[in-house]
XYZ file of N, CA, C and O in Angstrom:
740
model
N 154.894 224.914 41.567
C 154.004 223.873 41.104
C 154.804 222.664 40.628
O 154.429 221.547 40.916
N 155.911 222.865 39.890
C 156.732 221.748 39.401
C 157.345 220.990 40.561
O 157.451 219.769 40.533
N 157.765 221.696 41.636
C 158.338 221.045 42.807
C 157.304 220.152 43.486
O 157.606 219.037 43.905
N 156.063 220.584 43.564
C 154.990 219.775 44.146
C 154.758 218.526 43.319
O 154.573 217.441 43.872
N 154.783 218.643 42.002
C 154.593 217.477 41.133
C 155.721 216.479 41.315
O 155.498 215.279 41.396
N 156.969 216.975 41.405
C 158.113 216.075 41.596
C 158.011 215.381 42.946
O 158.203 214.185 43.071
N 157.678 216.141 44.001
C 157.539 215.551 45.334
C 156.416 214.519 45.351
O 156.522 213.497 46.019
N 155.356 214.778 44.613
C 154.237 213.836 44.545
C 154.608 212.530 43.880
O 153.999 211.504 44.124
N 155.614 212.534 43.024
C 156.075 211.311 42.350
C 157.168 210.638 43.156
O 157.171 209.439 43.352
N 158.123 211.413 43.657
C 159.293 210.846 44.325
C 158.937 210.256 45.682
O 159.387 209.171 46.027
N 158.139 210.931 46.485
C 157.821 210.462 47.826
C 157.177 209.084 47.834
O 157.641 208.204 48.564
N 156.132 208.804 47.016
C 155.565 207.457 47.027
C 156.568 206.389 46.596
O 156.568 205.287 47.119
N 157.443 206.716 45.652
C 158.444 205.747 45.209
C 159.381 205.426 46.356
O 159.703 204.278 46.614
N 159.829 206.447 47.081
C 160.723 206.213 48.217
C 160.032 205.426 49.312
O 160.628 204.543 49.917
N 158.777 205.741 49.579
C 158.049 205.006 50.609
C 157.843 203.552 50.225
O 157.922 202.666 51.063
N 157.577 203.284 48.958
C 157.351 201.916 48.502
C 158.646 201.138 48.414
O 158.732 199.996 48.811
N 159.690 201.771 47.929
C 160.937 201.060 47.686
C 161.826 200.968 48.913
O 162.651 200.078 49.003
N 161.721 201.870 49.863
C 162.618 201.858 51.009
C 163.788 202.781 50.738
O 163.939 203.332 49.667
N 164.621 202.942 51.731
C 165.771 203.827 51.602
C 167.042 203.013 51.660
O 167.154 202.070 52.418
N 168.020 203.408 50.882
C 169.323 202.746 50.900
C 170.112 203.276 52.089
O 170.207 204.467 52.293
N 170.684 202.379 52.886
C 171.397 202.807 54.076
C 172.784 203.339 53.749
O 173.296 204.187 54.440
N 173.428 202.841 52.710
C 174.787 203.283 52.418
C 174.840 204.413 51.397
O 175.888 205.013 51.216
N 173.775 204.693 50.705
C 173.729 205.786 49.746
C 174.584 205.567 48.508
O 174.855 206.506 47.788
N 175.024 204.348 48.248
C 175.854 204.066 47.084
C 175.062 204.280 45.808
O 173.905 203.904 45.728
N 175.658 204.889 44.776
C 174.920 205.189 43.546
C 174.355 203.959 42.864
O 173.296 204.004 42.298
N 175.052 202.811 42.915
C 174.572 201.615 42.240
C 173.332 201.026 42.902
O 172.622 200.245 42.312
N 173.078 201.387 44.163
C 171.967 200.805 44.895
C 170.737 201.694 44.886
O 169.791 201.430 45.596
N 170.742 202.747 44.115
C 169.599 203.643 44.109
C 168.718 203.381 42.897
O 169.197 203.002 41.840
N 167.440 203.576 43.112
C 166.505 203.443 42.003
C 166.688 204.629 41.072
O 166.996 205.722 41.502
N 166.500 204.390 39.796
C 166.667 205.480 38.845
C 165.720 205.303 37.679
O 165.949 204.465 36.822
N 164.673 206.101 37.660
C 163.724 206.032 36.560
C 164.320 206.562 35.262
O 163.805 206.295 34.192
N 165.391 207.342 35.356
C 166.007 207.916 34.162
C 166.971 206.960 33.478
O 167.316 207.154 32.324
N 167.425 205.933 34.196
C 168.422 205.015 33.645
C 167.786 204.063 32.637
O 166.601 203.779 32.687
N 168.590 203.606 31.714
C 168.196 202.536 30.807
C 169.120 201.370 31.126
O 170.333 201.460 30.975
N 168.534 200.285 31.623
C 169.310 199.109 32.000
C 169.444 198.193 30.791
O 168.472 197.928 30.082
N 170.643 197.692 30.581
C 170.908 196.689 29.548
C 171.189 195.378 30.278
O 172.213 195.237 30.938
N 170.267 194.442 30.189
C 170.407 193.171 30.891
C 171.508 192.359 30.213
O 171.482 192.171 28.992
N 172.509 191.896 30.985
C 173.591 191.129 30.372
C 173.069 189.841 29.734
O 172.208 189.171 30.294
N 173.603 189.512 28.567
C 173.152 188.309 27.858
C 173.442 187.034 28.626
O 172.762 186.035 28.431
N 174.433 187.059 29.502
C 174.774 185.872 30.286
C 174.200 185.931 31.703
O 174.708 185.283 32.615
N 173.132 186.700 31.889
C 172.533 186.873 33.210
C 172.253 185.529 33.884
O 172.611 185.316 35.041
N 171.608 184.623 33.187
C 171.231 183.342 33.781
C 172.457 182.565 34.254
O 172.408 181.885 35.280
N 173.551 182.688 33.524
C 174.785 181.994 33.894
C 175.470 182.639 35.098
O 176.222 181.982 35.800
N 175.219 183.916 35.320
C 175.894 184.650 36.390
C 175.147 184.640 37.709
O 175.703 185.020 38.735
N 173.892 184.221 37.718
C 173.120 184.197 38.959
C 173.726 183.169 39.909
O 174.012 182.040 39.522
N 173.918 183.554 41.157
C 174.456 182.662 42.190
C 173.293 181.932 42.859
O 172.754 182.373 43.866
N 172.927 180.806 42.287
C 171.797 180.041 42.802
C 172.074 179.454 44.182
O 171.149 179.091 44.902
N 173.337 179.372 44.586
C 173.675 178.859 45.910
C 173.061 179.722 47.018
O 172.869 179.248 48.130
N 172.708 180.964 46.704
C 172.039 181.824 47.683
C 170.701 181.233 48.135
O 170.197 181.582 49.191
N 170.125 180.342 47.334
C 168.806 179.768 47.644
C 168.873 178.494 48.470
O 167.843 178.013 48.930
N 170.046 177.944 48.689
C 170.165 176.645 49.352
C 169.442 176.600 50.692
O 168.782 175.618 51.013
N 169.508 177.662 51.481
C 168.900 177.652 52.810
C 167.376 177.556 52.775
O 166.752 177.175 53.766
N 166.762 177.886 51.660
C 165.301 177.842 51.569
C 164.768 176.478 51.178
O 163.572 176.235 51.251
N 165.659 175.580 50.762
C 165.209 174.278 50.278
C 165.761 173.163 51.147
O 166.859 173.261 51.677
N 165.005 172.112 51.237
C 165.375 170.951 52.040
C 166.208 170.006 51.178
O 165.759 168.937 50.788
N 167.397 170.446 50.833
C 168.255 169.631 49.985
C 169.279 170.472 49.273
O 169.324 171.678 49.426
N 170.114 169.843 48.487
C 171.156 170.538 47.743
C 170.751 170.729 46.305
O 169.736 170.218 45.853
N 171.565 171.467 45.554
C 171.220 171.701 44.152
C 171.280 170.427 43.323
O 172.077 169.537 43.595
N 170.424 170.357 42.347
C 170.454 169.244 41.400
C 171.769 169.284 40.635
O 172.315 170.361 40.411
N 172.270 168.150 40.208
C 173.537 168.144 39.472
C 173.373 168.484 37.992
O 173.951 167.848 37.127
N 172.543 169.470 37.676
C 172.393 169.930 36.302
C 172.533 171.451 36.303
O 172.236 172.104 37.305
N 172.992 172.027 35.205
C 173.120 173.489 35.188
C 171.747 174.152 35.170
O 170.748 173.521 34.808
N 171.693 175.427 35.560
C 170.415 176.132 35.497
C 169.903 176.193 34.067
O 170.690 176.202 33.131
N 168.605 176.202 33.928
C 168.006 176.302 32.598
C 167.880 177.768 32.222
O 167.476 178.595 33.020
N 168.235 178.080 31.011
C 168.132 179.418 30.462
C 167.144 179.307 29.308
O 167.480 178.814 28.245
N 165.906 179.718 29.557
C 164.842 179.495 28.597
C 164.782 180.544 27.498
O 164.164 180.336 26.479
N 165.391 181.675 27.711
C 165.261 182.758 26.751
C 166.406 183.740 26.980
O 166.914 183.854 28.084
N 166.810 184.406 25.940
C 167.851 185.433 26.076
C 167.359 186.721 25.438
O 166.791 186.708 24.380
N 167.597 187.819 26.105
C 167.298 189.191 25.778
C 166.342 189.454 24.630
O 166.310 188.709 23.690
N 165.551 190.512 24.757
C 165.533 191.420 25.889
C 164.790 190.850 27.099
O 164.779 191.447 28.155
N 164.181 189.692 26.954
C 163.491 189.052 28.079
C 164.205 187.756 28.426
O 164.634 187.017 27.553
N 164.315 187.493 29.714
C 165.045 186.331 30.194
C 164.155 185.522 31.123
O 163.379 186.080 31.895
N 164.307 184.215 31.069
C 163.693 183.305 32.035
C 164.750 182.278 32.385
O 165.265 181.592 31.500
N 165.074 182.193 33.662
C 166.072 181.241 34.130
C 165.463 180.476 35.297
O 164.659 181.029 36.050
N 165.859 179.231 35.467
C 165.439 178.512 36.668
C 166.446 177.427 37.005
O 167.220 176.993 36.165
N 166.430 177.030 38.274
C 167.309 175.971 38.761
C 166.552 175.203 39.829
O 165.847 175.787 40.639
N 166.706 173.886 39.817
C 166.074 173.035 40.815
C 167.009 172.706 41.955
O 168.217 172.623 41.770
N 166.441 172.535 43.118
C 167.167 172.123 44.323
C 166.437 170.914 44.894
O 165.340 171.060 45.446
N 167.020 169.730 44.752
C 166.359 168.503 45.196
C 167.348 167.573 45.867
O 168.546 167.649 45.634
N 166.807 166.666 46.683
C 167.636 165.627 47.284
C 166.783 164.406 47.563
O 165.582 164.519 47.802
N 167.406 163.246 47.519
C 166.750 162.011 47.915
C 165.710 161.520 46.938
O 165.377 162.180 45.957
N 165.197 160.348 47.239
C 164.190 159.717 46.399
C 162.796 160.295 46.616
O 161.874 159.997 45.872
N 162.645 161.106 47.659
C 161.318 161.636 48.003
C 160.991 162.924 47.262
O 159.973 163.535 47.506
N 161.881 163.356 46.352
C 161.660 164.548 45.543
C 161.433 165.778 46.431
O 160.550 166.578 46.207
N 162.236 165.905 47.512
C 162.139 167.071 48.383
C 162.958 168.197 47.790
O 164.065 167.982 47.307
N 162.439 169.393 47.845
C 163.175 170.554 47.338
C 162.267 171.520 46.627
O 161.093 171.640 46.956
N 162.824 172.213 45.645
C 162.032 173.198 44.932
C 162.815 173.853 43.816
O 163.847 173.355 43.388
N 162.306 174.985 43.354
C 162.867 175.697 42.210
C 163.076 177.172 42.530
O 162.323 177.765 43.299
N 164.058 177.753 41.849
C 164.239 179.198 41.784
C 163.927 179.589 40.348
O 164.462 178.995 39.415
N 163.056 180.560 40.178
C 162.723 181.090 38.862
C 163.095 182.571 38.836
O 162.836 183.297 39.796
N 163.661 183.009 37.747
C 163.992 184.411 37.549
C 163.463 184.814 36.179
O 163.753 184.155 35.184
N 162.668 185.862 36.159
C 162.111 186.364 34.901
C 162.431 187.852 34.813
O 162.212 188.594 35.764
N 162.992 188.262 33.682
C 163.363 189.664 33.484
C 162.802 190.133 32.146
O 162.976 189.465 31.131
N 162.134 191.284 32.161
C 161.614 191.899 30.944
C 162.239 193.278 30.802
O 162.250 194.053 31.752
N 162.753 193.584 29.623
C 163.310 194.908 29.339
C 162.364 195.672 28.432
O 161.752 195.085 27.542
N 162.282 196.967 28.643
C 161.430 197.836 27.846
C 162.268 198.972 27.285
O 163.374 199.230 27.743
N 161.730 199.682 26.307
C 162.440 200.788 25.676
C 162.665 201.974 26.588
O 163.573 202.756 26.376
N 161.860 202.111 27.614
C 161.996 203.229 28.544
C 161.293 202.934 29.851
O 160.529 201.961 29.973
N 161.531 203.793 30.830
C 160.962 203.607 32.161
C 159.431 203.696 32.142
O 158.758 202.963 32.864
N 158.880 204.569 31.309
C 157.422 204.706 31.241
C 156.747 203.431 30.755
O 155.725 203.011 31.306
N 157.324 202.811 29.730
C 156.781 201.541 29.224
C 156.860 200.456 30.298
O 155.923 199.672 30.470
N 157.985 200.418 31.018
C 158.160 199.414 32.065
C 157.149 199.637 33.190
O 156.545 198.681 33.685
N 156.936 200.888 33.599
C 155.974 201.172 34.671
C 154.576 200.754 34.247
O 153.836 200.159 35.024
N 154.205 201.022 33.008
C 152.891 200.605 32.517
C 152.770 199.088 32.568
O 151.757 198.552 33.041
N 153.798 198.375 32.116
C 153.794 196.917 32.178
C 153.717 196.407 33.598
O 152.996 195.447 33.904
N 154.431 197.046 34.509
C 154.433 196.657 35.926
C 153.048 196.853 36.534
O 152.545 195.982 37.236
N 152.435 197.982 36.255
C 151.110 198.272 36.806
C 150.045 197.338 36.246
O 149.099 196.977 36.940
N 150.193 196.921 35.008
C 149.220 196.013 34.394
C 149.406 194.567 34.826
O 148.508 193.754 34.654
N 150.578 194.236 35.361
C 150.884 192.846 35.691
C 150.647 192.499 37.155
O 151.239 191.565 37.657
N 149.797 193.192 37.816
C 149.627 193.035 39.256
C 149.255 191.594 39.613
O 148.098 191.266 39.811
N 150.275 190.723 39.667
C 150.052 189.349 40.116
C 150.445 189.188 41.568
O 149.968 188.304 42.248
N 151.325 190.042 42.056
C 151.750 190.011 43.442
C 150.935 191.041 44.186
O 150.723 192.144 43.707
N 150.471 190.684 45.368
C 149.410 191.455 45.970
C 149.790 192.363 47.131
O 148.930 193.023 47.668
N 151.037 192.421 47.563
C 151.351 193.186 48.759
C 152.546 194.094 48.539
O 153.515 193.721 47.911
N 152.481 195.290 49.101
C 153.632 196.179 49.099
C 154.369 196.070 50.432
O 155.344 196.749 50.653
N 153.892 195.222 51.347
C 154.557 195.024 52.629
C 155.814 194.198 52.410
O 155.748 193.083 51.906
N 156.962 194.732 52.789
C 158.202 194.012 52.520
C 158.379 192.773 53.377
O 157.898 192.706 54.499
N 159.072 191.804 52.815
C 159.502 190.626 53.553
C 160.652 191.047 54.451
O 161.224 192.126 54.281
N 161.042 190.167 55.347
C 162.232 190.386 56.160
C 163.405 190.676 55.231
O 163.663 189.931 54.295
N 164.078 191.779 55.457
C 165.193 192.178 54.605
C 164.757 192.892 53.340
O 165.596 193.316 52.549
N 163.469 193.037 53.118
C 162.963 193.634 51.884
C 163.395 195.060 51.662
O 163.449 195.525 50.525
N 163.749 195.774 52.735
C 164.205 197.158 52.567
C 165.552 197.216 51.853
O 165.973 198.281 51.412
N 166.239 196.074 51.708
C 167.502 196.023 50.965
C 167.273 196.160 49.457
O 168.206 196.447 48.714
N 166.052 195.941 49.008
C 165.737 196.072 47.585
C 165.369 197.524 47.324
O 164.304 197.985 47.702
N 166.275 198.236 46.700
C 166.046 199.646 46.392
C 165.763 199.723 44.900
O 166.629 199.449 44.075
N 164.526 200.051 44.559
C 164.099 200.107 43.168
C 162.937 201.086 43.066
O 162.485 201.635 44.075
N 162.435 201.271 41.867
C 161.320 202.195 41.666
C 160.032 201.687 42.310
O 159.229 202.471 42.790
N 159.818 200.378 42.306
C 158.659 199.775 42.960
C 158.955 198.300 43.227
O 159.679 197.658 42.468
N 158.391 197.784 44.328
C 158.591 196.388 44.714
C 157.264 195.849 45.230
O 156.561 196.536 45.975
N 156.927 194.613 44.818
C 155.724 193.933 45.310
C 156.130 192.558 45.829
O 157.029 191.921 45.274
N 155.436 192.097 46.873
C 155.766 190.841 47.537
C 154.533 189.954 47.638
O 153.424 190.454 47.784
N 154.755 188.648 47.638
C 153.661 187.704 47.894
C 154.242 186.397 48.403
O 155.257 185.923 47.886
N 153.614 185.824 49.422
C 153.983 184.469 49.827
C 152.733 183.668 50.108
O 151.901 184.038 50.922
N 152.618 182.580 49.380
C 151.713 181.521 49.748
C 152.588 180.587 50.569
O 153.800 180.764 50.653
N 152.078 179.590 51.159
C 152.884 178.723 52.045
C 154.130 178.185 51.338
O 155.206 178.173 51.901
N 153.976 177.751 50.094
C 155.075 177.079 49.399
C 155.555 177.820 48.153
O 156.219 177.253 47.306
N 155.245 179.111 48.045
C 155.570 179.872 46.841
C 155.778 181.336 47.227
O 154.864 181.987 47.718
N 156.982 181.845 47.008
C 157.326 183.224 47.343
C 157.674 183.954 46.053
O 158.422 183.433 45.231
N 157.130 185.174 45.896
C 157.429 185.979 44.709
C 157.742 187.401 45.107
O 157.102 187.961 45.993
N 158.717 187.964 44.410
C 159.027 189.383 44.538
C 159.085 189.932 43.120
O 159.780 189.383 42.267
N 158.328 190.997 42.865
C 158.367 191.672 41.568
C 158.985 193.044 41.772
O 158.640 193.753 42.717
N 159.896 193.401 40.876
C 160.651 194.643 41.008
C 160.577 195.427 39.706
O 160.756 194.867 38.631
N 160.330 196.722 39.836
C 160.418 197.656 38.715
C 161.652 198.509 38.959
O 161.770 199.153 40.009
N 162.593 198.490 38.029
C 163.802 199.303 38.139
C 164.090 199.901 36.772
O 164.467 199.168 35.845
N 163.879 201.199 36.652
C 164.081 201.915 35.392
C 163.240 201.255 34.293
O 162.023 201.208 34.400
N 163.878 200.682 33.278
C 163.152 200.085 32.149
C 163.053 198.560 32.262
O 162.781 197.883 31.271
N 163.240 198.014 33.468
C 163.268 196.563 33.669
C 162.245 196.148 34.719
O 162.099 196.793 35.756
N 161.542 195.051 34.425
C 160.693 194.387 35.403
C 161.330 193.030 35.672
O 161.646 192.289 34.740
N 161.519 192.707 36.954
C 162.119 191.431 37.319
C 161.228 190.733 38.341
O 160.676 191.368 39.229
N 161.072 189.424 38.163
C 160.361 188.612 39.148
C 161.301 187.520 39.637
O 161.919 186.822 38.839
N 161.405 187.405 40.952
C 162.144 186.314 41.587
C 161.105 185.460 42.296
O 160.277 185.975 43.053
N 161.151 184.159 42.025
C 160.155 183.255 42.605
C 160.852 182.015 43.148
O 161.693 181.424 42.481
N 160.504 181.623 44.368
C 160.950 180.371 44.968
C 159.711 179.521 45.171
O 158.727 179.994 45.752
N 159.741 178.295 44.696
C 158.591 177.397 44.820
C 159.065 176.050 45.348
O 160.042 175.497 44.858
N 158.362 175.537 46.352
C 158.676 174.247 46.960
C 157.635 173.245 46.490
O 156.449 173.561 46.390
N 158.085 172.022 46.195
C 157.175 171.025 45.630
C 156.634 170.034 46.649
O 155.752 169.250 46.340
N 157.139 170.044 47.879
C 156.654 169.119 48.894
C 156.192 169.904 50.114
O 156.192 171.132 50.109
N 155.798 169.201 51.165
C 155.328 169.864 52.381
C 156.393 170.816 52.906
O 157.582 170.520 52.871
N 155.957 171.967 53.392
C 156.851 173.004 53.859
C 156.703 173.156 55.370
O 155.599 173.364 55.863
N 157.827 173.060 56.085
C 157.801 173.287 57.531
C 157.692 174.790 57.793
O 157.951 175.608 56.901
N 157.335 175.160 59.020
C 157.257 176.578 59.377
C 158.615 177.255 59.209
O 158.699 178.387 58.738
N 159.697 176.543 59.575
C 161.040 177.101 59.453
C 161.399 177.332 57.986
O 161.996 178.335 57.628
N 161.041 176.379 57.146
C 161.350 176.509 55.723
C 160.541 177.643 55.102
O 161.064 178.430 54.317
N 159.272 177.745 55.460
C 158.436 178.832 54.934
C 159.014 180.190 55.327
O 159.057 181.112 54.514
N 159.491 180.303 56.572
C 160.083 181.559 57.029
C 161.408 181.849 56.318
O 161.738 182.999 56.061
N 162.175 180.826 55.971
C 163.468 181.007 55.311
C 163.314 181.432 53.853
O 164.231 182.031 53.281
N 162.173 181.149 53.253
C 161.982 181.459 51.836
C 161.952 182.960 51.568
O 162.464 183.431 50.559
N 161.346 183.739 52.474
C 161.232 185.191 52.250
C 162.596 185.884 52.191
O 162.895 186.553 51.202
N 163.454 185.755 53.228
C 164.750 186.442 53.134
C 165.640 185.881 52.026
O 166.459 186.611 51.454
N 165.462 184.608 51.688
C 166.229 184.031 50.587
C 165.835 184.683 49.267
O 166.686 185.024 48.447
N 164.537 184.874 49.060
C 164.060 185.541 47.844
C 164.592 186.974 47.769
O 164.965 187.455 46.693
N 164.657 187.652 48.907
C 165.192 189.013 48.943
C 166.666 189.007 48.539
O 167.094 189.822 47.714
N 167.460 188.092 49.109
C 168.891 188.023 48.753
C 169.074 187.767 47.262
O 169.922 188.392 46.615
N 168.288 186.850 46.716
C 168.385 186.571 45.280
C 167.979 187.781 44.447
O 168.601 188.076 43.420
N 166.935 188.477 44.873
C 166.473 189.654 44.138
C 167.540 190.746 44.129
O 167.823 191.349 43.091
N 168.142 191.009 45.291
C 169.195 192.032 45.373
C 170.373 191.622 44.496
O 170.925 192.439 43.755
N 170.762 190.359 44.558
C 171.876 189.855 43.756
C 171.595 190.020 42.257
O 172.429 190.555 41.513
N 170.433 189.585 41.808
C 170.097 189.671 40.380
C 169.986 191.129 39.932
O 170.437 191.481 38.833
N 169.429 191.978 40.775
C 169.324 193.408 40.444
C 170.716 194.032 40.320
O 170.972 194.820 39.406
N 171.625 193.649 41.202
C 173.009 194.136 41.098
C 173.655 193.685 39.787
O 174.381 194.460 39.157
N 173.396 192.450 39.364
C 173.948 191.956 38.097
C 173.418 192.762 36.907
O 174.150 193.100 35.984
N 172.123 193.083 36.962
C 171.509 193.872 35.891
C 172.079 195.282 35.868
O 172.423 195.807 34.817
N 172.206 195.877 37.032
C 172.714 197.252 37.107
C 174.179 197.339 36.681
O 174.604 198.352 36.130
N 174.925 196.281 36.943
C 176.342 196.271 36.557
C 176.500 196.090 35.050
O 177.543 196.406 34.487
N 175.423 195.567 34.416
C 175.416 195.399 32.978
C 176.310 194.311 32.577
O 176.770 193.898 31.671
């Protein structure tokens, strides 16, 4: 009976999160782990990963760090020219006392509406992942142990089909990068 209960919990998580191809311990989801988000997370994010999703280069200002632990909000703008072309990368991280509290928070926060992964989305190995793209706004929400993370790319001007398509894999790369930073502590 206990084996059936474990299989009933583990199988849906694996189906939702995807499988890690290399099997590396750092890339696996772990509901038992307690993640400690580094205090300098916002400073360590490689925002250059987002350049391909925006029609322009990064603004000549440092990323904004709106809050520090246990919850973080970071963002950086990417703009060029007088026409205000470009957009923003937003990163929001919430830490909880345990995995159960985080799962409850994740389930209550259903702002992203799809479990269908974006291109490259199987690279995000976590307890649960949700995706959403409007034409000019891409979001990925991730539950990993006691942490909920949201990566959002938003464009402020008209979006070409090529740019809209580039936003999804860019958001995935940023999500994997930020999750690796959190897991590394």
